[in-house]
Structures are given as structure tokens and as C-alpha cells.
Coordinates of C-alpha atoms in Angstrom, one line a residue:
X84 CA 0.1 0.0 -0.2
X85 CA 1.4 3.4 -0.7
X86 CA 2.9 5.4 2.0
X87 CA 2.9 2.3 4.2
X88 CA 6.0 0.6 5.3
X89 CA 6.1 -2.6 7.1
X90 CA 8.2 -2.5 10.3
X91 CA 9.9 -5.2 11.8
X92 CA 10.2 -6.2 15.5
X93 CA 13.7 -6.2 17.0
X94 CA 12.8 -8.7 19.4
X95 CA 12.6 -12.3 17.5
X96 CA 9.9 -15.2 18.5
X97 CA 12.8 -17.0 20.1
X98 CA 13.2 -14.4 22.7
X99 CA 9.8 -14.2 23.6
X100 CA 9.3 -18.0 23.8
X101 CA 12.6 -17.9 26.2
X102 CA 10.8 -15.4 28.2
X103 CA 7.2 -17.0 28.6
X104 CA 8.0 -20.7 28.2
X105 CA 5.9 -21.7 25.5
X106 CA 4.7 -20.8 21.8
X107 CA 2.0 -19.1 20.6
X108 CA -0.8 -21.1 19.4
X109 CA -4.7 -20.2 18.5
X110 CA -7.4 -22.3 19.3
X111 CA -10.2 -21.3 17.1
X112 CA -13.8 -22.0 18.8
X113 CA -16.6 -21.9 16.4
X114 CA -20.1 -23.4 17.0
X115 CA -23.8 -22.1 17.0
X116 CA -25.0 -19.9 19.7
X117 CA -25.8 -21.7 22.9
X118 CA -23.5 -24.4 22.4
X119 CA -21.2 -23.5 25.0
X120 CA -18.2 -21.9 23.3
X121 CA -17.8 -18.8 25.7
X122 CA -18.1 -21.1 28.9
X123 CA -15.7 -23.5 27.8
X124 CA -13.1 -20.9 26.3
X125 CA -13.1 -19.1 29.7
X126 CA -12.8 -22.4 31.6
X127 CA -9.8 -23.4 29.2
X128 CA -8.1 -20.1 29.6
X129 CA -8.5 -20.4 33.8
X130 CA -6.9 -24.0 33.6
X131 CA -4.0 -22.9 31.5
X132 CA -3.6 -20.0 33.5
X133 CA -3.3 -22.2 36.9
X134 CA -0.9 -24.4 35.1
X135 CA 1.4 -21.6 34.5
X136 CA 0.7 -20.7 30.9
X137 CA 0.1 -17.4 29.5
X138 CA -3.5 -17.6 27.8
X139 CA -6.0 -15.0 26.6
X140 CA -9.5 -15.5 25.2
X141 CA -10.9 -13.3 22.6
X142 CA -14.5 -13.7 23.0
X143 CA -16.7 -12.6 19.8
X144 CA -19.1 -10.6 21.6
X145 CA -16.7 -8.9 23.8
X146 CA -14.9 -8.0 20.4
X147 CA -17.9 -6.7 19.1
X148 CA -18.2 -4.3 22.1
X149 CA -14.9 -2.8 20.9
X150 CA -13.1 -3.1 17.6
X151 CA -16.0 -4.8 15.5
X152 CA -18.7 -2.4 17.0
X153 CA -19.5 -0.6 13.7
X154 CA -20.1 -3.9 11.9
X155 CA -23.6 -5.8 11.7
X156 CA -24.8 -9.3 10.8
X157 CA -24.7 -9.3 7.1
X158 CA -22.6 -12.2 5.3
X159 CA -20.0 -9.5 4.3
X160 CA -20.0 -7.9 7.8
X161 CA -19.8 -11.5 9.2
X162 CA -16.9 -12.1 7.3
X163 CA -14.8 -9.0 8.2
X164 CA -15.4 -9.6 12.0
X165 CA -13.7 -12.8 11.5
X166 CA -10.9 -11.5 9.7
X167 CA -10.5 -8.6 12.1
X168 CA -10.4 -11.5 15.1
X169 CA -7.9 -13.4 12.9
X170 CA -5.6 -10.6 12.6
X171 CA -6.0 -9.5 16.6
X172 CA -5.2 -13.5 17.1
X173 CA -2.1 -13.4 14.8
X174 CA -0.6 -10.7 16.8
X175 CA -1.5 -12.4 20.2
X176 CA 0.3 -15.6 18.6
X177 CA 3.1 -13.8 17.5
X178 CA 3.5 -12.5 21.1
X179 CA 3.7 -16.3 22.2
X180 CA 0.0 -16.1 23.9
X181 CA -2.0 -19.3 23.7
X182 CA -5.0 -17.7 22.3
X183 CA -8.6 -18.8 22.4
X184 CA -10.7 -17.0 20.0
X185 CA -14.7 -18.1 20.8
X186 CA -16.8 -17.0 17.9
X187 CA -20.0 -18.3 16.0
X188 CA -17.8 -17.9 12.8
X189 CA -20.2 -19.9 10.7
X190 CA -19.1 -19.9 7.5
X191 CA -16.4 -22.3 6.0
X192 CA -14.3 -20.1 3.9
X193 CA -14.1 -17.4 6.4
X194 CA -12.6 -19.8 8.9
X195 CA -10.3 -21.3 6.4
X196 CA -9.2 -17.6 5.6
X197 CA -8.4 -17.3 9.6
X198 CA -6.4 -20.3 9.5
X199 CA -4.4 -18.8 6.4
X200 CA -3.7 -15.4 8.4
X201 CA -2.9 -17.1 11.6
X202 CA -0.8 -19.8 9.8
X203 CA -2.0 -23.4 9.8
X204 CA 1.0 -24.8 12.0
X205 CA -0.2 -22.6 14.9
X206 CA -4.1 -23.2 14.4
X207 CA -6.5 -25.7 15.7
X208 CA -10.2 -25.6 14.8
X209 CA -12.3 -26.7 17.7
X210 CA -15.9 -27.3 16.7
X211 CA -18.2 -26.7 19.9
X212 CA -21.4 -28.5 18.9
X213 CA -25.0 -29.2 20.7
X214 CA -28.2 -30.1 19.4
X215 CA -30.7 -27.4 18.6
X216 CA -32.8 -28.7 21.3
X217 CA -30.1 -28.5 24.1
X218 CA -29.3 -25.0 22.5
X219 CA -32.7 -23.8 22.7
X220 CA -33.0 -25.0 26.4
X221 CA -29.9 -23.6 27.6
X222 CA -30.6 -20.1 25.6
X223 CA -27.9 -18.2 27.8
X224 CA -28.3 -14.8 25.9
X225 CA -32.2 -15.1 25.4
X226 CA -31.7 -15.2 21.8
X227 CA -33.9 -18.6 21.0
X228 CA -36.3 -16.6 22.7
X229 CA -36.2 -13.8 20.4
X230 CA -36.1 -16.0 17.6
X231 CA -39.4 -17.8 18.7
X232 CA -41.1 -14.3 18.9
X233 CA -39.8 -13.6 15.4
X234 CA -37.6 -10.7 16.3
X235 CA -34.2 -12.1 15.0
X236 CA -33.0 -14.8 12.4
X237 CA -30.5 -17.1 14.5
X238 CA -27.3 -19.0 12.9
X239 CA -27.7 -22.6 13.6
X240 CA -31.3 -22.4 13.9
X241 CA -33.3 -20.6 11.0
X242 CA -30.1 -19.8 9.3
X243 CA -27.6 -22.1 7.9
X244 CA -24.4 -22.9 10.0
X245 CA -21.4 -24.6 7.9
X246 CA -20.3 -27.3 10.0
X247 CA -16.4 -27.6 10.1
X248 CA -15.3 -30.4 7.5
X249 CA -11.8 -31.3 9.1
X250 CA -11.7 -29.7 13.0
X251 CA -8.9 -30.5 15.0
X252 CA -11.1 -31.1 17.8
X253 CA -15.0 -32.0 18.4
X254 CA -16.7 -31.1 21.8
X255 CA -20.2 -32.5 21.7
X256 CA -21.5 -30.7 25.0
X257 CA -24.7 -32.9 24.8
X258 CA -22.3 -35.5 25.7
X259 CA -19.7 -33.9 27.6
X260 CA -19.5 -31.7 30.7
X261 CA -17.6 -28.4 30.7
X262 CA -15.0 -30.2 32.8
X263 CA -14.6 -33.2 30.3
X264 CA -14.5 -30.5 27.4
X265 CA -11.5 -28.4 29.0
X266 CA -9.8 -31.7 29.8
X267 CA -9.5 -32.8 26.2
X268 CA -8.6 -29.4 24.8
X269 CA -5.9 -28.9 27.8
X270 CA -4.4 -32.5 26.8
X271 CA -4.2 -31.3 23.3
X272 CA -2.6 -28.3 24.3
X273 CA 0.0 -30.3 26.5
X274 CA 1.0 -32.4 23.4
X275 CA 1.3 -29.4 21.0
X276 CA 3.6 -27.4 24.0
X277 CA 5.2 -30.4 25.2
X278 CA 8.9 -28.9 24.6
X279 CA 8.1 -26.0 26.7
X280 CA 5.8 -27.7 29.1
X281 CA 8.6 -30.1 30.5
X282 CA 10.8 -27.5 32.0
X283 CA 7.6 -26.4 34.0
X284 CA 6.9 -30.0 35.0
X285 CA 10.8 -30.5 36.0
X286 CA 10.7 -27.5 38.1
X287 CA 7.6 -29.0 40.2
X288 CA 8.9 -32.6 40.3
X289 CA 12.4 -31.3 41.5
X290 CA 11.2 -29.5 44.4
X291 CA 8.6 -32.5 45.1
X292 CA 11.6 -34.8 45.3
X293 CA 13.6 -32.6 47.4
X294 CA 11.1 -32.2 49.7
X295 CA 10.4 -35.7 50.2
X296 CA 13.7 -36.3 50.6
X297 CA 13.8 -34.2 53.5
X298 CA 10.8 -36.3 54.8
X299 CA 12.9 -39.9 54.0
X300 CA 16.0 -38.4 55.9
X301 CA 13.7 -37.6 59.1
X302 CA 12.7 -41.2 59.3
X303 CA 16.1 -42.4 58.2
X304 CA 17.7 -40.7 61.4
X305 CA 15.0 -42.7 63.7
X306 CA 15.3 -46.5 64.8
X307 CA 12.6 -47.8 62.8
X308 CA 13.6 -51.6 62.6
X309 CA 10.9 -52.5 64.4
X310 CA 8.1 -50.6 62.2
X311 CA 9.3 -52.3 58.8
X312 CA 6.3 -54.0 56.9
X313 CA 6.7 -56.1 53.9
X314 CA 4.9 -56.6 50.8
X315 CA 3.7 -59.9 49.1
X316 CA 6.9 -60.2 47.2
X317 CA 8.9 -59.6 50.3
X318 CA 10.2 -56.4 49.7
X319 CA 10.5 -54.0 52.7
X320 CA 8.0 -50.9 53.2
X321 CA 8.7 -48.1 55.8
X322 CA 7.1 -45.2 57.2
X323 CA 9.4 -43.1 54.5
X324 CA 8.0 -44.9 51.6
X325 CA 4.5 -43.9 52.3
X326 CA 4.9 -40.3 53.8
X327 CA 7.2 -39.4 50.4
X328 CA 4.6 -41.0 48.2
X329 CA 2.0 -39.1 49.7
X330 CA 3.9 -35.7 49.5
X331 CA 4.8 -36.3 45.8
X332 CA 1.2 -37.1 44.9
X333 CA -0.1 -34.1 46.3
X334 CA 2.5 -31.8 44.6
X335 CA 1.8 -33.5 41.1
X336 CA -1.8 -33.5 41.6
X337 CA -1.5 -30.0 39.8
X338 CA -1.5 -31.5 36.7
X339 CA -4.3 -33.8 37.2
X340 CA -6.4 -35.0 35.3
X341 CA -4.2 -34.1 32.3
X342 CA -1.3 -36.2 33.4
X343 CA -2.2 -39.8 35.1
X344 CA 0.0 -41.2 38.2
X345 CA 1.3 -44.6 38.4
X346 CA 3.4 -44.8 41.8
X347 CA 4.5 -47.8 43.5
X348 CA 2.9 -47.1 46.8
X349 CA -0.6 -46.3 45.5
X350 CA -3.4 -48.4 43.9
X351 CA -3.1 -48.5 40.2
X352 CA -5.7 -47.1 38.5
X353 CA -5.9 -48.4 34.9
X354 CA -7.8 -45.4 33.3
X355 CA -4.3 -44.1 33.0
X356 CA -3.9 -46.4 29.9
X357 CA -6.3 -44.1 28.1
X358 CA -3.9 -41.1 28.5
X359 CA -0.7 -40.5 26.7
X360 CA 0.9 -38.9 29.7
X361 CA 1.3 -40.6 33.0
X362 CA 3.8 -39.8 35.9
X363 CA 5.7 -43.1 36.8
X364 CA 7.1 -42.7 40.6
X365 CA 9.1 -44.8 42.9
X366 CA 9.0 -42.5 46.1
X367 CA 11.9 -44.6 47.7
X368 CA 13.9 -46.3 45.5
X369 CA 16.4 -48.7 47.1
X370 CA 14.3 -49.3 50.1
X371 CA 16.6 -52.4 50.9
X372 CA 19.5 -49.8 50.9
X373 CA 17.6 -47.5 53.1
X374 CA 17.0 -50.4 55.6
X375 CA 20.6 -51.2 55.5
X376 CA 21.2 -47.6 56.2
X377 CA 24.0 -47.2 53.8
X378 CA 22.6 -43.9 51.8
X379 CA 22.4 -45.5 48.6
X380 CA 18.5 -44.6 48.1
X381 CA 16.7 -42.2 45.6
X382 CA 13.4 -40.4 44.8
X383 CA 12.4 -41.2 41.2
X384 CA 10.2 -39.2 39.4
X385 CA 9.6 -40.0 35.7
X386 CA 7.0 -38.9 33.1
X387 CA 6.1 -41.0 30.2
X388 CA 4.3 -39.8 26.9
X389 CA 3.2 -42.1 24.3
X390 CA 4.7 -44.9 26.2
X391 CA 8.3 -43.4 26.1
X392 CA 10.2 -41.9 28.9
X393 CA 10.7 -38.2 28.6
X394 CA 11.6 -36.9 31.8
X395 CA 13.4 -38.0 34.8
X396 CA 14.3 -36.7 38.5
X397 CA 16.5 -38.7 40.4
X398 CA 17.3 -37.6 44.1
X399 CA 19.7 -39.0 46.7
X400 CA 18.8 -37.4 49.7
X401 CA 21.6 -38.8 52.0
X402 CA 24.2 -37.7 49.3
X403 CA 22.2 -34.7 48.3
X404 CA 22.7 -35.3 45.1
X405 CA 20.1 -34.4 42.2
X406 CA 20.0 -35.8 38.5
X407 CA 17.2 -34.6 36.0
X408 CA 16.4 -34.8 32.4
X409 CA 13.9 -34.1 29.8
X410 CA 13.7 -35.1 26.3
X411 CA 15.5 -32.4 24.0
X412 CA 16.5 -30.4 27.2
X413 CA 19.6 -32.7 28.2
X414 CA 20.6 -34.3 31.4
X415 CA 22.3 -32.6 34.4
X416 CA 23.8 -33.5 37.7
X417 CA 24.0 -31.3 40.7
X418 CA 25.7 -31.6 43.8
X419 CA 23.5 -29.7 46.2
X420 CA 26.1 -29.8 49.0
X421 CA 28.2 -27.5 46.8
X422 CA 26.5 -25.9 44.3
X423 CA 24.2 -23.1 43.7
X424 CA 21.1 -24.6 42.1
X425 CA 19.6 -23.1 38.7
X426 CA 17.6 -25.3 36.7
X427 CA 19.0 -26.2 33.3
X428 CA 22.6 -24.8 34.1
X429 CA 24.7 -25.7 31.2
X430 CA 27.7 -26.0 33.7
X431 CA 25.7 -28.9 35.3
X432 CA 25.2 -30.7 32.2
X433 CA 26.3 -34.3 32.1
X434 CA 27.1 -36.9 29.2
X435 CA 28.4 -40.6 28.9
X436 CA 31.9 -41.4 28.8
X437 CA 33.7 -42.2 25.5
X438 CA 35.3 -45.4 27.0
X439 CA 35.7 -48.1 24.8
X440 CA 38.1 -50.4 26.9
X441 CA 39.0 -50.5 30.6
X442 CA 35.2 -50.4 31.3
X443 CA 33.8 -49.4 34.6
X444 CA 30.8 -51.8 35.5
X445 CA 28.1 -51.3 38.0
X446 CA 26.2 -53.9 39.6
X447 CA 23.1 -53.8 42.1
X448 CA 24.1 -54.3 45.5
X449 CA 21.1 -56.2 46.8
X450 CA 20.2 -57.9 43.6
X451 CA 22.8 -59.7 41.8
X452 CA 22.2 -63.1 40.7
X453 CA 24.2 -65.9 38.9
X454 CA 23.6 -64.9 35.1
X455 CA 25.2 -61.6 35.8
X456 CA 28.1 -62.9 37.8
X457 CA 28.6 -65.5 34.8
X458 CA 28.2 -62.6 32.4
X459 CA 30.7 -60.7 33.9
X460 CA 33.3 -63.2 34.2
X461 CA 32.8 -63.8 30.3
X462 CA 33.7 -60.2 29.7
X463 CA 36.3 -60.1 32.3
X464 CA 39.0 -59.0 29.9
X465 CA 37.0 -55.9 28.9
X466 CA 36.4 -54.7 32.6
X467 CA 38.9 -52.2 34.6
X468 CA 36.9 -52.3 37.7
X469 CA 33.3 -53.3 39.3
X470 CA 31.1 -51.5 41.7
X471 CA 28.3 -52.5 43.8
X472 CA 25.9 -49.5 44.1
X473 CA 22.3 -49.4 45.2
X474 CA 19.0 -47.8 43.2
X475 CA 18.9 -45.7 40.4
X476 CA 22.4 -44.3 41.1
X477 CA 23.9 -46.9 38.8
X478 CA 22.1 -45.4 35.8
X479 CA 23.0 -42.1 36.7
X480 CA 26.6 -42.8 37.4
X481 CA 26.7 -44.0 33.7
X482 CA 24.9 -41.0 32.7
X483 CA 27.9 -38.8 34.5
X484 CA 30.5 -40.5 32.9
X485 CA 31.6 -42.4 36.0
X486 CA 30.7 -45.8 34.9
X487 CA 29.8 -47.5 31.7
X488 CA 28.1 -50.7 31.8
X489 CA 25.1 -52.0 33.8
X490 CA 23.2 -55.2 33.0
X491 CA 20.2 -56.0 35.1
X492 CA 18.7 -59.5 34.3
X493 CA 16.1 -59.6 37.2
X494 CA 12.5 -58.4 37.5
X495 CA 11.9 -54.7 38.2
X496 CA 9.1 -52.3 37.8
X497 CA 8.1 -49.3 35.5
X498 CA 8.8 -47.0 38.2
X499 CA 12.4 -48.4 39.1
X500 CA 13.5 -47.4 35.6
X501 CA 11.6 -44.6 33.9
X502 CA 13.2 -41.6 35.4
X503 CA 16.5 -43.0 35.3
X504 CA 16.2 -43.9 31.6
X505 CA 15.6 -40.2 30.5
X506 CA 18.9 -39.2 32.3
X507 CA 20.8 -41.9 30.7
X508 CA 19.4 -41.2 27.2
X509 CA 19.6 -37.2 27.6
X510 CA 23.2 -37.9 28.4
X511 CA 23.8 -39.8 25.4
X512 CA 23.8 -43.6 26.8
X513 CA 21.6 -46.5 25.8
X514 CA 19.0 -47.9 27.8
X515 CA 17.0 -50.9 26.3
X516 CA 15.4 -54.2 27.8
X517 CA 17.7 -57.1 28.1
X518 CA 16.8 -58.5 24.9
X519 CA 17.8 -55.2 23.3
X520 CA 14.4 -54.4 22.4
X521 CA 12.9 -50.9 23.2
X522 CA 11.5 -50.2 26.7
X523 CA 8.2 -48.7 27.1
X524 CA 6.2 -47.2 30.1
X525 CA 2.6 -46.7 31.1
X526 CA 1.7 -50.5 30.2
X527 CA -1.0 -52.8 31.2
X528 CA 1.8 -54.9 32.9
X529 CA 4.0 -52.8 34.7
X530 CA 6.6 -55.7 35.4
X531 CA 10.0 -55.2 33.5
X532 CA 10.0 -58.9 32.5
X533 CA 12.9 -58.9 30.3
X534 CA 15.5 -56.8 32.7
X535 CA 17.5 -54.2 31.2
X536 CA 20.7 -53.2 30.0
X537 CA 22.4 -49.8 30.4
X538 CA 25.6 -48.6 28.3
X539 CA 27.7 -45.9 27.4
X540 CA 27.5 -46.9 24.0
X541 CA 26.2 -49.8 21.9
X542 CA 29.6 -51.0 20.9
X543 CA 30.2 -51.8 24.4
X544 CA 27.6 -54.6 24.5
X545 CA 29.1 -57.8 26.3
X546 CA 29.0 -61.2 24.9
X547 CA 26.3 -63.2 26.3

């Protein structure tokens, strides 16, 4: 346009993303009046805010009170209304705000134009639908009553509403409550924002593990020998296990119901299998070491997504040593006795060793077996030293380059390995089942039946 020059921002989108810890995205709510758009939009905004996201609703009616106040309801004015809404949403999105546009937007072409303005990679069309009967019963604005009296014509009733052909999300409010609707939308956002969500979850998990560790040490200092219970598999259960579990579950509950939980010390709710996200928690890994009072026990908090370990926090309270990792964010180790703690401090990054000979092998202090001993003897020429260590510290030592190999043939559980696996893999290591197939999580059967192997590099695989 003549005499108009586009001005480029000096701040790029990556700087904004870093500041906000999220990427801009637009949820475009469409549906007839009374379908529930505004109610669900406002509740979604409130939940995203509670979870630490920056979110904003652009409500169609609100915008008609201001920037669109000069528009009527002809086809042309409705199209211009959508264009303006899309341009505003685009600005919010470029500012890295999660933007919820709630407007009838009855015409397919106008919605397509909105997508084109905003950019398809940053846009999700959310169809909020309800039957005409339901909408007439709700009639929150009294519009259907006005229509009944012949005062207005209403989109979706006596005027055509063009249903979306390929919406990203469909919410049928005849069948779904507001909370159920919000749950579906938030889980969608979690998937879209997973790379930015993980640091938020890491922070919550690290402080939960640390505070659980303080509780554990309080019990550790006591004489608790006469108060140990035993589970069906003869493994010990202490007051520390239960108190740690309660604290961690309470802290992580802020992400419920969008992330489910599987934890060693709570009943397993199989509804978790319907969720792509699941925390996998061992509130006290190495209870045998805890009972022996050798200090080699940890608090493990892992997160699985699509059956893959994508986050791990391993905290050793007695040693005051913290390991944590998130997919695509690296692995870190912090000695809390010495270091000033800052999350994702590049100086705390760890990686596996490059050793291919004179290997350092770790094995379980309390769970060794004959098969392990035979394997180690067969590969003795490759081994420089052998260390007995408890709990998930073995995997963390490999991640930090302090050891290279760990074979575990015996049974373990998902909560024994999930957090540790992410730390190992983000440090560049290899973590597989004992048959060298992929280890998965949030399964129907939580028993790791094939054992597992941790290597600093695949070429160091032992001869069986």
C-alpha cells in the first residue's frame, strides 16, 4: 500500500518463547449460539493460567463491543468480523500467547481465511457442537426466545451454520460436561506445547523430590527396625516410602487430570492407559539400602508420553545429589552440598563417557544373581573395575560418565527405570530391555520382565 511501510520487530520470537516458556498458538472455537463456546473458552483460559501458561480469550461478543462495534450481521460484515478477529489473534500468537478465539464464525471459507492469516501450524479449529434442542433449552443470551418471537434470525436455527469439515477437536456438549471438554482441550495443548511444558514439570518434580527427601531423611535418622512392613514379594515398606509417596502425589496433583500417575505405593488406576501422559513414581527406590542405612537410595519421578520416558528426576537425599533430564533438554547433575542450584544450568550438564576399553561396570548391591556373575566373568578382559551400588544411582553414574555398563537380568518395575532412563538417554547413553528391544512405559503390565541394559555406547555390548 502506498506510503505504508512494514516495520520489523527487533525482538525475535525465540526471545519471547524463552521469556514465556511457551509457544504461541490459536484455538479457534466455532459453533452456534448456546453450544457452550464462551463457557468452555473461559474455563480453558483459567486452567491454562493455573498450570503456568499465558493464555487469553478473544470472545466474539466482547470484540463486537469494541473493535468490531461498527459491524452488523450481514454475510459481508460477518466475514469482516472474522478477518479482524484473526488478525488480532495473529498478533497475540506472534507474542507467544496461547489465544482462544470464541466466535460463531458460521462460514467454512471465513474460517479457512482465519487459518491462512494465523498460519496452519499455529491453528486448531475446535468445533463446539450441541443439538438445537439443547441450545434452545440453554439459551444463555435469550436469543432463541427472541427468535421464537420472530424478532431475529439465528445462525444454526433458521439460518444455516456450515459445520467444519476437518476440525482439530470436536466437543459435543450434549455428551460432555464443561470439565470433560476442558480436559480434552488441555491435553491437546500439552501435546502441542510438550517441549515447553517439560521445564515447568521438571521444576515441580525437582522440588517435590527434594522435599520428599527431607521427609525420608527424618525417618532415616530414627530407629525404625521394628516398624518395617513387608509386601507380598517380601520387599520392605517403611514409613518413609508412604510419606514420600503422599507428598509427591499431592504436589503433582496440580497436573491432574491431564497427566495420570502410576506409583509404587498407590493403587493402580488403569484409566491411566487411556492417557498419553503418565507420571511414573518410585517415592523411595532402594528401600533395602535405606533399611541397611548405607545411603544409596533415591526418589524417582519420571514422566511417560506415548509410552516413552521423556522426563526424569532422581534425587539421592543422603548424598544430596540431584540428577534430572527432559527430552531434548539434556541431562544434568547437581551436588546440592556444593552448587548453587539453577535449573538447566549448562555448567551442570552431563554426558556418558567415551570409553571403549577398561570399562567401569556397576551392579546391584542387593539384587545380583548368578547370570550376572557369569556374564561379568565371561567379559572380564573388558572390565577395569566393578562397583556395587544401590538404587537408580547406577544408571545416573553411567549418565555422568563415572561408569559405563550395567546389566540387570532380574525383574524390576516401571517406576524403577522410567526416571533413570531419561537421564541416561539425554546424556547420550543406551537404555534397552535385556533382549535389546525398546523399553516402554504406562503399560497394562508394569513388570519389566526382560530386565534391562544400560551402556555408555552400543558398541560396548557384552558377549552373552
